[in-house]
């Protein structure tokens, strides 16, 4: 069977459209902002710090913002986050000092700490019990596609306007209004209340009363940290790995990026279908296996074929992880829908920390001990994540196609 777009309500299609339009706008910003920071005289170190402060704000505020999303409503929270991000793009168009860029990046982290649990909660609600992984896969495929288009468009706009950064930021602001309209027009708020406990005719002996399985949220946060930190070790270093370690030209490196991105866009829906219909555990474990294999390919085959194969394996692993992880978040957070955003927010804090610390660890190991040692450490950490998933996360993974009552689990 071929994977198809999720047969869903207009609300789910609107959320996928929001992901595409938001990432299209943000693609312009993410491409132009580091160039603009360098243009106004910021050093490379300062630019690195600039792109780290938002992660600090996001991780610090996510527990509070997740609770806010549960109480304020997912749709209203998402709309507030999208509107704030539009305002952020507008502020960039009128900023001309480093301190202003730092303040805007802090604002961005605060916005993401609200948007992330809100959008994930809405996808979990609208995805459907038997197709939630496919919903997440199409959402992330739309984001990947739009991000690539946005960065390409930013490069063309900068060339056409002779590096008019303010114009690019204004274009990003104009585009960012579209997803706000889509969410406000085509989605609706769903209110979830705690279900009253069913009356029990009489007290049962402890030996007879069924135990409620506990879901250790910290375990999943740790798994997300291991997976994303291992993956992120090469995110910003891959161009250097390809050109300086493997000896590829800039054109060859760009070709590798293009091939891997195209395959990732195609494979995302495939992995979503596999997670929903074949094996969620298998798809979830592909990510750490891909990290291990790609590290070994980079290490032992430092040429065009080896680097291209490693990059493809890496990106295919990313495409596999997102739908399975999204389905797992939907299942775990469904234990108490009135706290869904808080549960998802806690599970994704590990991801945020991994995305922040992973590149730092990769750069430190490369600089201190060399690229070969860094790749070996990455492979070992990926294997650790694989065993972590098998022995700690696996007992809580529902097989594909299984129907689990939301009242059968409790959150720790």
mmCIF file of C-alpha atoms in Angstrom:
data_model
loop_
_atom_site.group_PDB
_atom_site.id
_atom_site.type_symbol
_atom_site.label_atom_id
_atom_site.label_comp_id
_atom_site.label_asym_id
_atom_site.label_seq_id
_atom_site.Cartn_x
_atom_site.Cartn_y
_atom_site.Cartn_z
ATOM 1 C CA UNK A 1 0.000 0.000 0.000
ATOM 2 C CA UNK A 2 1.092 3.508 -0.724
ATOM 3 C CA UNK A 3 1.033 6.134 2.019
ATOM 4 C CA UNK A 4 -1.585 8.754 1.392
ATOM 5 C CA UNK A 5 -2.297 12.138 2.861
ATOM 6 C CA UNK A 6 -4.318 11.777 6.042
ATOM 7 C CA UNK A 7 -8.052 11.592 5.376
ATOM 8 C CA UNK A 8 -8.823 14.209 7.925
ATOM 9 C CA UNK A 9 -11.015 17.137 8.686
ATOM 10 C CA UNK A 10 -10.270 20.594 7.324
ATOM 11 C CA UNK A 11 -8.821 21.359 10.752
ATOM 12 C CA UNK A 12 -5.934 18.936 10.306
ATOM 13 C CA UNK A 13 -5.303 20.184 6.777
ATOM 14 C CA UNK A 14 -5.296 23.720 8.186
ATOM 15 C CA UNK A 15 -2.665 22.733 10.755
ATOM 16 C CA UNK A 16 -0.498 21.231 8.010
ATOM 17 C CA UNK A 17 -0.978 24.446 6.036
ATOM 18 C CA UNK A 18 0.010 26.460 9.099
ATOM 19 C CA UNK A 19 3.204 24.438 9.401
ATOM 20 C CA UNK A 20 4.046 25.085 5.752
ATOM 21 C CA UNK A 21 3.310 28.820 5.806
ATOM 22 C CA UNK A 22 4.980 29.441 9.167
ATOM 23 C CA UNK A 23 8.140 27.606 8.134
ATOM 24 C CA UNK A 24 8.156 29.405 4.773
ATOM 25 C CA UNK A 25 8.214 32.713 6.614
ATOM 26 C CA UNK A 26 10.723 31.522 9.195
ATOM 27 C CA UNK A 27 12.962 30.135 6.443
ATOM 28 C CA UNK A 28 13.490 33.694 5.233
ATOM 29 C CA UNK A 29 14.453 34.792 8.740
ATOM 30 C CA UNK A 30 16.723 31.847 9.538
ATOM 31 C CA UNK A 31 18.719 32.391 6.339
ATOM 32 C CA UNK A 32 18.981 36.171 6.550
ATOM 33 C CA UNK A 33 19.458 36.704 10.293
ATOM 34 C CA UNK A 34 23.035 35.366 10.701
ATOM 35 C CA UNK A 35 24.095 37.287 7.600
ATOM 36 C CA UNK A 36 22.472 40.440 8.935
ATOM 37 C CA UNK A 37 24.118 39.975 12.339
ATOM 38 C CA UNK A 38 27.506 39.717 10.637
ATOM 39 C CA UNK A 39 26.612 42.723 8.483
ATOM 40 C CA UNK A 40 26.126 44.946 11.543
ATOM 41 C CA UNK A 41 29.481 43.886 12.992
ATOM 42 C CA UNK A 42 28.746 40.954 15.302
ATOM 43 C CA UNK A 43 31.535 38.391 15.711
ATOM 44 C CA UNK A 44 31.115 34.685 15.005
ATOM 45 C CA UNK A 45 31.076 33.969 18.730
ATOM 46 C CA UNK A 46 28.404 36.591 19.293
ATOM 47 C CA UNK A 47 26.332 35.132 16.457
ATOM 48 C CA UNK A 48 26.640 31.683 18.019
ATOM 49 C CA UNK A 49 25.396 33.047 21.333
ATOM 50 C CA UNK A 50 22.608 34.848 19.473
ATOM 51 C CA UNK A 51 21.310 31.535 18.167
ATOM 52 C CA UNK A 52 21.529 29.934 21.604
ATOM 53 C CA UNK A 53 19.656 32.432 23.756
ATOM 54 C CA UNK A 54 16.294 31.497 22.285
ATOM 55 C CA UNK A 55 16.822 27.863 23.316
ATOM 56 C CA UNK A 56 17.562 28.951 26.892
ATOM 57 C CA UNK A 57 14.352 30.969 26.967
ATOM 58 C CA UNK A 58 12.322 28.154 25.412
ATOM 59 C CA UNK A 59 13.489 25.479 27.846
ATOM 60 C CA UNK A 60 13.096 27.781 30.861
ATOM 61 C CA UNK A 61 9.589 28.933 29.986
ATOM 62 C CA UNK A 62 8.097 25.789 28.438
ATOM 63 C CA UNK A 63 6.745 24.311 31.726
ATOM 64 C CA UNK A 64 4.888 27.551 32.441
ATOM 65 C CA UNK A 65 3.745 28.102 28.849
ATOM 66 C CA UNK A 66 2.541 24.501 28.529
ATOM 67 C CA UNK A 67 0.345 24.977 31.580
ATOM 68 C CA UNK A 68 -0.884 28.243 30.078
ATOM 69 C CA UNK A 69 -1.796 26.450 26.812
ATOM 70 C CA UNK A 70 -3.854 23.869 28.703
ATOM 71 C CA UNK A 71 -5.809 26.572 30.505
ATOM 72 C CA UNK A 72 -6.044 29.180 27.741
ATOM 73 C CA UNK A 73 -6.834 26.696 24.966
ATOM 74 C CA UNK A 74 -4.694 25.201 22.216
ATOM 75 C CA UNK A 75 -6.149 27.259 19.368
ATOM 76 C CA UNK A 76 -5.944 30.549 21.237
ATOM 77 C CA UNK A 77 -2.396 29.750 22.389
ATOM 78 C CA UNK A 78 -1.311 28.873 18.858
ATOM 79 C CA UNK A 79 -2.910 32.020 17.486
ATOM 80 C CA UNK A 80 -1.170 34.124 20.129
ATOM 81 C CA UNK A 81 2.174 32.498 19.303
ATOM 82 C CA UNK A 82 1.760 33.020 15.550
ATOM 83 C CA UNK A 83 0.757 36.640 16.045
ATOM 84 C CA UNK A 84 3.743 37.228 18.327
ATOM 85 C CA UNK A 85 6.084 35.664 15.792
ATOM 86 C CA UNK A 86 4.727 37.998 13.121
ATOM 87 C CA UNK A 87 5.495 40.899 15.429
ATOM 88 C CA UNK A 88 8.997 39.480 15.912
ATOM 89 C CA UNK A 89 9.618 39.510 12.133
ATOM 90 C CA UNK A 90 8.423 43.101 12.007
ATOM 91 C CA UNK A 91 10.791 44.073 14.830
ATOM 92 C CA UNK A 92 13.709 42.556 12.898
ATOM 93 C CA UNK A 93 13.005 44.902 10.009
ATOM 94 C CA UNK A 94 13.603 47.887 12.294
ATOM 95 C CA UNK A 95 16.474 46.566 14.429
ATOM 96 C CA UNK A 96 19.988 47.833 13.865
ATOM 97 C CA UNK A 97 21.879 46.995 17.074
ATOM 98 C CA UNK A 98 23.108 43.704 18.559
ATOM 99 C CA UNK A 99 21.183 44.152 21.813
ATOM 100 C CA UNK A 100 17.970 44.432 19.810
ATOM 101 C CA UNK A 101 18.694 41.148 18.031
ATOM 102 C CA UNK A 102 19.359 39.448 21.379
ATOM 103 C CA UNK A 103 16.062 40.752 22.754
ATOM 104 C CA UNK A 104 14.200 39.531 19.671
ATOM 105 C CA UNK A 105 15.768 36.078 19.941
ATOM 106 C CA UNK A 106 14.705 35.878 23.594
ATOM 107 C CA UNK A 107 11.199 36.786 22.454
ATOM 108 C CA UNK A 108 11.425 34.045 19.853
ATOM 109 C CA UNK A 109 12.290 31.482 22.522
ATOM 110 C CA UNK A 110 9.326 32.583 24.615
ATOM 111 C CA UNK A 111 7.036 32.274 21.573
ATOM 112 C CA UNK A 112 8.279 28.784 20.741
ATOM 113 C CA UNK A 113 7.775 27.645 24.339
ATOM 114 C CA UNK A 114 4.064 28.354 23.809
ATOM 115 C CA UNK A 115 3.692 27.373 20.160
ATOM 116 C CA UNK A 116 5.397 23.978 20.406
ATOM 117 C CA UNK A 117 3.082 22.335 22.986
ATOM 118 C CA UNK A 118 0.022 24.007 21.461
ATOM 119 C CA UNK A 119 0.578 22.797 17.880
ATOM 120 C CA UNK A 120 1.647 19.310 18.987
ATOM 121 C CA UNK A 121 -1.444 19.032 21.169
ATOM 122 C CA UNK A 122 -3.699 20.081 18.297
ATOM 123 C CA UNK A 123 -2.072 17.538 15.976
ATOM 124 C CA UNK A 124 -2.537 14.860 18.627
ATOM 125 C CA UNK A 125 -6.221 15.783 18.944
ATOM 126 C CA UNK A 126 -6.970 15.991 15.205
ATOM 127 C CA UNK A 127 -4.711 13.225 13.934
ATOM 128 C CA UNK A 128 -7.069 10.369 14.704
ATOM 129 C CA UNK A 129 -6.338 7.337 16.856
ATOM 130 C CA UNK A 130 -5.172 5.135 13.982
ATOM 131 C CA UNK A 131 -3.478 7.769 11.809
ATOM 132 C CA UNK A 132 -1.813 10.184 14.217
ATOM 133 C CA UNK A 133 1.705 9.268 13.048
ATOM 134 C CA UNK A 134 0.706 10.021 9.457
ATOM 135 C CA UNK A 135 -0.652 13.387 10.577
ATOM 136 C CA UNK A 136 2.649 14.263 12.223
ATOM 137 C CA UNK A 137 4.607 13.002 9.201
ATOM 138 C CA UNK A 138 2.683 15.191 6.751
ATOM 139 C CA UNK A 139 3.002 18.174 9.076
ATOM 140 C CA UNK A 140 6.780 17.793 9.335
ATOM 141 C CA UNK A 141 7.117 17.095 5.619
ATOM 142 C CA UNK A 142 5.319 20.372 4.961
ATOM 143 C CA UNK A 143 7.693 22.140 7.350
ATOM 144 C CA UNK A 144 10.817 20.642 5.758
ATOM 145 C CA UNK A 145 9.622 21.591 2.282
ATOM 146 C CA UNK A 146 8.701 25.129 3.259
ATOM 147 C CA UNK A 147 11.959 25.631 5.157
ATOM 148 C CA UNK A 148 13.985 24.735 2.078
ATOM 149 C CA UNK A 149 11.846 26.986 -0.120
ATOM 150 C CA UNK A 150 12.093 29.849 2.370
ATOM 151 C CA UNK A 151 15.877 29.700 2.555
ATOM 152 C CA UNK A 152 16.121 29.540 -1.236
ATOM 153 C CA UNK A 153 13.788 32.508 -1.566
ATOM 154 C CA UNK A 154 15.791 34.481 1.005
ATOM 155 C CA UNK A 155 18.992 33.941 -0.950
ATOM 156 C CA UNK A 156 17.342 35.068 -4.177
ATOM 157 C CA UNK A 157 15.792 38.125 -2.510
ATOM 158 C CA UNK A 158 19.115 39.176 -0.997
ATOM 159 C CA UNK A 159 20.792 38.839 -4.383
ATOM 160 C CA UNK A 160 18.006 40.715 -6.156
ATOM 161 C CA UNK A 161 17.854 43.575 -3.620
ATOM 162 C CA UNK A 162 21.644 43.787 -3.148
ATOM 163 C CA UNK A 163 21.523 42.579 0.474
ATOM 164 C CA UNK A 164 18.477 44.556 1.590
ATOM 165 C CA UNK A 165 17.880 42.665 4.829
ATOM 166 C CA UNK A 166 15.021 44.859 5.996
ATOM 167 C CA UNK A 167 13.078 44.024 2.835
ATOM 168 C CA UNK A 168 13.554 40.289 3.469
ATOM 169 C CA UNK A 169 12.328 40.650 7.057
ATOM 170 C CA UNK A 170 9.290 42.601 5.854
ATOM 171 C CA UNK A 171 8.529 39.816 3.379
ATOM 172 C CA UNK A 172 8.779 37.332 6.256
ATOM 173 C CA UNK A 173 6.353 39.477 8.256
ATOM 174 C CA UNK A 174 3.854 39.551 5.377
ATOM 175 C CA UNK A 175 4.018 35.774 4.961
ATOM 176 C CA UNK A 176 3.659 35.178 8.701
ATOM 177 C CA UNK A 177 0.179 36.720 8.697
ATOM 178 C CA UNK A 178 -1.172 33.943 6.451
ATOM 179 C CA UNK A 179 -0.873 31.062 8.963
ATOM 180 C CA UNK A 180 -2.617 33.198 11.585
ATOM 181 C CA UNK A 181 -5.614 33.574 9.278
ATOM 182 C CA UNK A 182 -5.620 29.841 8.494
ATOM 183 C CA UNK A 183 -5.666 28.854 12.176
ATOM 184 C CA UNK A 184 -8.288 31.403 13.205
ATOM 185 C CA UNK A 185 -10.531 30.621 10.225
ATOM 186 C CA UNK A 186 -10.357 26.844 9.916
ATOM 187 C CA UNK A 187 -9.740 25.455 13.413
ATOM 188 C CA UNK A 188 -11.865 25.466 16.523
ATOM 189 C CA UNK A 189 -11.176 25.243 20.209
ATOM 190 C CA UNK A 190 -11.789 21.998 22.055
ATOM 191 C CA UNK A 191 -12.363 22.087 25.782
ATOM 192 C CA UNK A 192 -11.310 19.061 27.814
ATOM 193 C CA UNK A 193 -12.433 18.546 31.346
ATOM 194 C CA UNK A 194 -11.308 15.910 33.776
ATOM 195 C CA UNK A 195 -13.712 12.992 33.649
ATOM 196 C CA UNK A 196 -15.375 12.222 36.981
ATOM 197 C CA UNK A 197 -14.302 8.979 38.510
ATOM 198 C CA UNK A 198 -16.754 6.116 38.121
ATOM 199 C CA UNK A 199 -18.502 5.182 41.395
ATOM 200 C CA UNK A 200 -17.261 1.953 42.884
ATOM 201 C CA UNK A 201 -19.928 -0.280 44.489
ATOM 202 C CA UNK A 202 -17.645 -1.291 47.295
ATOM 203 C CA UNK A 203 -14.013 -1.363 48.311
ATOM 204 C CA UNK A 204 -11.947 -4.015 46.580
ATOM 205 C CA UNK A 205 -9.043 -5.815 48.174
ATOM 206 C CA UNK A 206 -5.669 -4.522 47.094
ATOM 207 C CA UNK A 207 -4.841 -7.876 45.552
ATOM 208 C CA UNK A 208 -7.902 -7.666 43.264
ATOM 209 C CA UNK A 209 -7.845 -3.978 42.355
ATOM 210 C CA UNK A 210 -6.107 -3.532 38.964
ATOM 211 C CA UNK A 211 -2.985 -1.436 39.053
ATOM 212 C CA UNK A 212 -2.817 1.663 36.889
ATOM 213 C CA UNK A 213 0.419 1.649 34.901
ATOM 214 C CA UNK A 214 2.531 4.706 35.429
ATOM 215 C CA UNK A 215 3.996 6.578 32.502
ATOM 216 C CA UNK A 216 7.391 8.062 33.465
ATOM 217 C CA UNK A 217 7.496 11.293 31.471
ATOM 218 C CA UNK A 218 11.105 11.968 32.512
ATOM 219 C CA UNK A 219 12.076 8.722 30.770
ATOM 220 C CA UNK A 220 10.745 10.030 27.468
ATOM 221 C CA UNK A 221 12.374 13.419 27.990
ATOM 222 C CA UNK A 222 15.688 11.621 28.488
ATOM 223 C CA UNK A 223 15.135 9.603 25.326
ATOM 224 C CA UNK A 224 14.389 12.772 23.354
ATOM 225 C CA UNK A 225 17.552 14.356 24.729
ATOM 226 C CA UNK A 226 19.753 11.416 23.704
ATOM 227 C CA UNK A 227 18.255 11.207 20.226
ATOM 228 C CA UNK A 228 18.361 14.913 19.374
ATOM 229 C CA UNK A 229 21.730 15.659 20.981
ATOM 230 C CA UNK A 230 23.342 12.841 18.997
ATOM 231 C CA UNK A 231 21.673 13.971 15.790
ATOM 232 C CA UNK A 232 22.421 17.659 16.382
ATOM 233 C CA UNK A 233 26.153 17.108 16.885
ATOM 234 C CA UNK A 234 26.614 17.434 13.115
ATOM 235 C CA UNK A 235 23.792 19.828 12.219
ATOM 236 C CA UNK A 236 25.950 22.935 11.939
ATOM 237 C CA UNK A 237 29.215 21.079 11.315
ATOM 238 C CA UNK A 238 28.195 19.029 8.287
ATOM 239 C CA UNK A 239 29.398 21.577 5.683
ATOM 240 C CA UNK A 240 32.811 21.566 7.397
ATOM 241 C CA UNK A 241 32.787 17.768 7.645
ATOM 242 C CA UNK A 242 32.070 17.478 3.932
ATOM 243 C CA UNK A 243 34.563 20.075 2.701
ATOM 244 C CA UNK A 244 37.444 19.874 5.175
ATOM 245 C CA UNK A 245 37.341 16.236 6.315
ATOM 246 C CA UNK A 246 36.012 14.482 3.198
ATOM 247 C CA UNK A 247 37.440 16.947 0.666
ATOM 248 C CA UNK A 248 34.184 17.665 -1.169
ATOM 249 C CA UNK A 249 33.744 20.872 -3.112
ATOM 250 C CA UNK A 250 31.036 23.376 -2.206
ATOM 251 C CA UNK A 251 29.044 22.282 -5.263
ATOM 252 C CA UNK A 252 29.244 18.617 -4.249
ATOM 253 C CA UNK A 253 28.194 19.495 -0.704
ATOM 254 C CA UNK A 254 25.199 21.399 -2.033
ATOM 255 C CA UNK A 255 24.274 18.418 -4.211
ATOM 256 C CA UNK A 256 24.401 16.125 -1.172
ATOM 257 C CA UNK A 257 22.086 18.495 0.706
ATOM 258 C CA UNK A 258 19.646 18.560 -2.200
ATOM 259 C CA UNK A 259 19.507 14.780 -2.588
ATOM 260 C CA UNK A 260 19.082 14.072 1.115
ATOM 261 C CA UNK A 261 16.414 16.752 1.543
ATOM 262 C CA UNK A 262 14.408 15.427 -1.411
ATOM 263 C CA UNK A 263 14.529 11.862 -0.095
ATOM 264 C CA UNK A 264 13.564 13.017 3.404
ATOM 265 C CA UNK A 265 10.485 14.792 2.041
ATOM 266 C CA UNK A 266 9.385 11.651 0.210
ATOM 267 C CA UNK A 267 10.139 9.223 3.029
ATOM 268 C CA UNK A 268 8.363 11.154 5.799
ATOM 269 C CA UNK A 269 4.819 10.058 4.839
ATOM 270 C CA UNK A 270 6.098 6.517 4.225
ATOM 271 C CA UNK A 271 7.426 6.273 7.772
ATOM 272 C CA UNK A 272 4.199 7.777 9.096
ATOM 273 C CA UNK A 273 2.208 5.019 7.397
ATOM 274 C CA UNK A 274 4.613 2.372 8.705
ATOM 275 C CA UNK A 275 4.269 3.707 12.244
ATOM 276 C CA UNK A 276 0.469 3.633 12.063
ATOM 277 C CA UNK A 277 0.096 0.281 10.322
ATOM 278 C CA UNK A 278 3.211 -1.866 10.815
ATOM 279 C CA UNK A 279 5.395 -1.148 13.858
ATOM 280 C CA UNK A 280 5.724 2.042 15.856
ATOM 281 C CA UNK A 281 8.655 0.618 17.803
ATOM 282 C CA UNK A 282 10.597 -0.210 14.639
ATOM 283 C CA UNK A 283 10.124 3.272 13.202
ATOM 284 C CA UNK A 284 11.051 4.944 16.496
ATOM 285 C CA UNK A 285 14.287 2.958 16.767
ATOM 286 C CA UNK A 286 15.391 3.883 13.243
ATOM 287 C CA UNK A 287 16.602 7.315 14.411
ATOM 288 C CA UNK A 288 19.394 6.147 16.705
ATOM 289 C CA UNK A 289 20.341 3.344 14.300
ATOM 290 C CA UNK A 290 20.656 5.962 11.555
ATOM 291 C CA UNK A 291 22.868 8.124 13.789
ATOM 292 C CA UNK A 292 25.177 5.162 14.385
ATOM 293 C CA UNK A 293 25.362 4.074 10.746
ATOM 294 C CA UNK A 294 25.896 7.597 9.400
ATOM 295 C CA UNK A 295 28.739 8.220 11.869
ATOM 296 C CA UNK A 296 30.486 5.040 10.691
ATOM 297 C CA UNK A 297 29.957 5.954 7.031
ATOM 298 C CA UNK A 298 31.486 9.403 7.584
ATOM 299 C CA UNK A 299 34.379 7.850 9.500
ATOM 300 C CA UNK A 300 35.343 4.997 7.173
ATOM 301 C CA UNK A 301 34.261 6.359 3.773
ATOM 302 C CA UNK A 302 35.314 10.049 3.721
ATOM 303 C CA UNK A 303 34.527 10.625 0.048
ATOM 304 C CA UNK A 304 31.559 11.787 -2.011
ATOM 305 C CA UNK A 305 29.759 8.428 -1.966
ATOM 306 C CA UNK A 306 30.290 7.838 1.757
ATOM 307 C CA UNK A 307 29.322 11.359 2.789
ATOM 308 C CA UNK A 308 26.252 11.331 0.538
ATOM 309 C CA UNK A 309 25.157 7.953 1.901
ATOM 310 C CA UNK A 310 25.725 9.112 5.480
ATOM 311 C CA UNK A 311 23.722 12.288 4.967
ATOM 312 C CA UNK A 312 20.865 10.389 3.342
ATOM 313 C CA UNK A 313 20.806 7.894 6.232
ATOM 314 C CA UNK A 314 20.853 10.776 8.729
ATOM 315 C CA UNK A 315 17.944 12.610 7.127
ATOM 316 C CA UNK A 316 15.929 9.436 6.613
ATOM 317 C CA UNK A 317 16.337 8.805 10.330
ATOM 318 C CA UNK A 318 14.968 12.263 11.074
ATOM 319 C CA UNK A 319 11.998 11.591 8.791
ATOM 320 C CA UNK A 320 11.312 8.323 10.622
ATOM 321 C CA UNK A 321 11.611 9.757 14.125
ATOM 322 C CA UNK A 322 9.116 12.607 13.878
ATOM 323 C CA UNK A 323 5.907 10.663 13.109
ATOM 324 C CA UNK A 324 6.630 7.871 15.592
ATOM 325 C CA UNK A 325 7.612 10.371 18.296
ATOM 326 C CA UNK A 326 4.503 12.436 17.582
ATOM 327 C CA UNK A 327 2.279 9.374 17.870
ATOM 328 C CA UNK A 328 3.952 8.463 21.141
ATOM 329 C CA UNK A 329 3.408 11.983 22.495
ATOM 330 C CA UNK A 330 -0.248 11.783 21.477
ATOM 331 C CA UNK A 331 -0.742 8.478 23.262
ATOM 332 C CA UNK A 332 1.057 9.447 26.483
ATOM 333 C CA UNK A 333 -0.552 12.889 26.702
ATOM 334 C CA UNK A 334 -3.979 11.344 26.083
ATOM 335 C CA UNK A 335 -3.934 9.861 29.581
ATOM 336 C CA UNK A 336 -5.151 13.238 30.845
ATOM 337 C CA UNK A 337 -6.356 15.513 28.058
ATOM 338 C CA UNK A 338 -6.787 18.428 30.434
ATOM 339 C CA UNK A 339 -2.975 18.389 30.884
ATOM 340 C CA UNK A 340 -2.033 17.348 27.348
ATOM 341 C CA UNK A 341 0.111 20.411 26.572
ATOM 342 C CA UNK A 342 1.991 20.088 29.879
ATOM 343 C CA UNK A 343 2.787 16.448 29.167
ATOM 344 C CA UNK A 344 3.941 17.173 25.624
ATOM 345 C CA UNK A 345 5.916 20.181 26.819
ATOM 346 C CA UNK A 346 7.762 18.051 29.373
ATOM 347 C CA UNK A 347 8.505 15.355 26.798
ATOM 348 C CA UNK A 348 9.939 17.891 24.336
ATOM 349 C CA UNK A 349 12.166 19.715 26.832
ATOM 350 C CA UNK A 350 14.706 16.947 26.334
ATOM 351 C CA UNK A 351 14.632 17.617 22.596
ATOM 352 C CA UNK A 352 15.257 21.318 23.142
ATOM 353 C CA UNK A 353 18.212 20.638 25.425
ATOM 354 C CA UNK A 354 19.644 18.142 22.950
ATOM 355 C CA UNK A 355 19.357 20.584 20.062
ATOM 356 C CA UNK A 356 21.208 23.180 22.152
ATOM 357 C CA UNK A 357 23.948 21.057 23.716
ATOM 358 C CA UNK A 358 24.541 18.671 20.806
ATOM 359 C CA UNK A 359 26.272 21.180 18.504
ATOM 360 C CA UNK A 360 28.366 22.458 21.426
ATOM 361 C CA UNK A 361 29.539 18.927 22.243
ATOM 362 C CA UNK A 362 30.281 18.191 18.597
ATOM 363 C CA UNK A 363 32.321 21.352 18.173
ATOM 364 C CA UNK A 364 34.234 20.785 21.408
ATOM 365 C CA UNK A 365 35.130 17.182 20.543
ATOM 366 C CA UNK A 366 36.170 18.124 17.004
ATOM 367 C CA UNK A 367 38.364 21.000 18.188
ATOM 368 C CA UNK A 368 39.921 19.130 21.110
ATOM 369 C CA UNK A 369 40.312 15.551 19.893
ATOM 370 C CA UNK A 370 39.679 15.612 16.156
ATOM 371 C CA UNK A 371 36.825 14.709 13.830
ATOM 372 C CA UNK A 372 37.398 10.936 14.027
ATOM 373 C CA UNK A 373 37.016 10.919 17.817
ATOM 374 C CA UNK A 374 33.889 13.056 17.546
ATOM 375 C CA UNK A 375 32.314 10.590 15.089
ATOM 376 C CA UNK A 376 33.169 7.637 17.343
ATOM 377 C CA UNK A 377 31.586 9.359 20.352
ATOM 378 C CA UNK A 378 28.510 10.133 18.250
ATOM 379 C CA UNK A 379 28.178 6.473 17.259
ATOM 380 C CA UNK A 380 28.547 5.333 20.882
ATOM 381 C CA UNK A 381 25.939 7.826 22.091
ATOM 382 C CA UNK A 382 23.574 6.687 19.341
ATOM 383 C CA UNK A 383 23.965 3.070 20.446
ATOM 384 C CA UNK A 384 23.278 4.194 24.015
ATOM 385 C CA UNK A 385 20.055 5.811 22.830
ATOM 386 C CA UNK A 386 19.108 2.573 21.055
ATOM 387 C CA UNK A 387 19.522 0.506 24.237
ATOM 388 C CA UNK A 388 17.769 3.227 26.242
ATOM 389 C CA UNK A 389 14.780 2.954 23.929
ATOM 390 C CA UNK A 390 14.713 -0.843 24.009
ATOM 391 C CA UNK A 391 14.900 -1.268 27.776
ATOM 392 C CA UNK A 392 13.220 1.882 29.124
ATOM 393 C CA UNK A 393 10.926 3.294 26.442
ATOM 394 C CA UNK A 394 9.823 0.088 24.697
ATOM 395 C CA UNK A 395 7.441 -1.116 27.457
ATOM 396 C CA UNK A 396 5.323 2.025 26.936
ATOM 397 C CA UNK A 397 5.109 1.867 23.117
ATOM 398 C CA UNK A 398 1.727 0.745 21.850
ATOM 399 C CA UNK A 399 2.037 -1.531 18.787
ATOM 400 C CA UNK A 400 0.741 -0.088 15.530
ATOM 401 C CA UNK A 401 -2.979 -0.553 15.174
ATOM 402 C CA UNK A 402 -3.559 -1.253 18.856
ATOM 403 C CA UNK A 403 -6.287 0.716 20.563
ATOM 404 C CA UNK A 404 -5.499 1.858 24.067
ATOM 405 C CA UNK A 405 -7.996 3.608 26.266
ATOM 406 C CA UNK A 406 -6.858 6.997 27.433
ATOM 407 C CA UNK A 407 -7.946 6.140 30.932
ATOM 408 C CA UNK A 408 -5.615 3.172 31.132
ATOM 409 C CA UNK A 409 -2.517 5.182 31.928
ATOM 410 C CA UNK A 410 -1.393 7.633 34.531
ATOM 411 C CA UNK A 411 1.314 10.240 34.251
ATOM 412 C CA UNK A 412 4.198 10.540 36.655
#
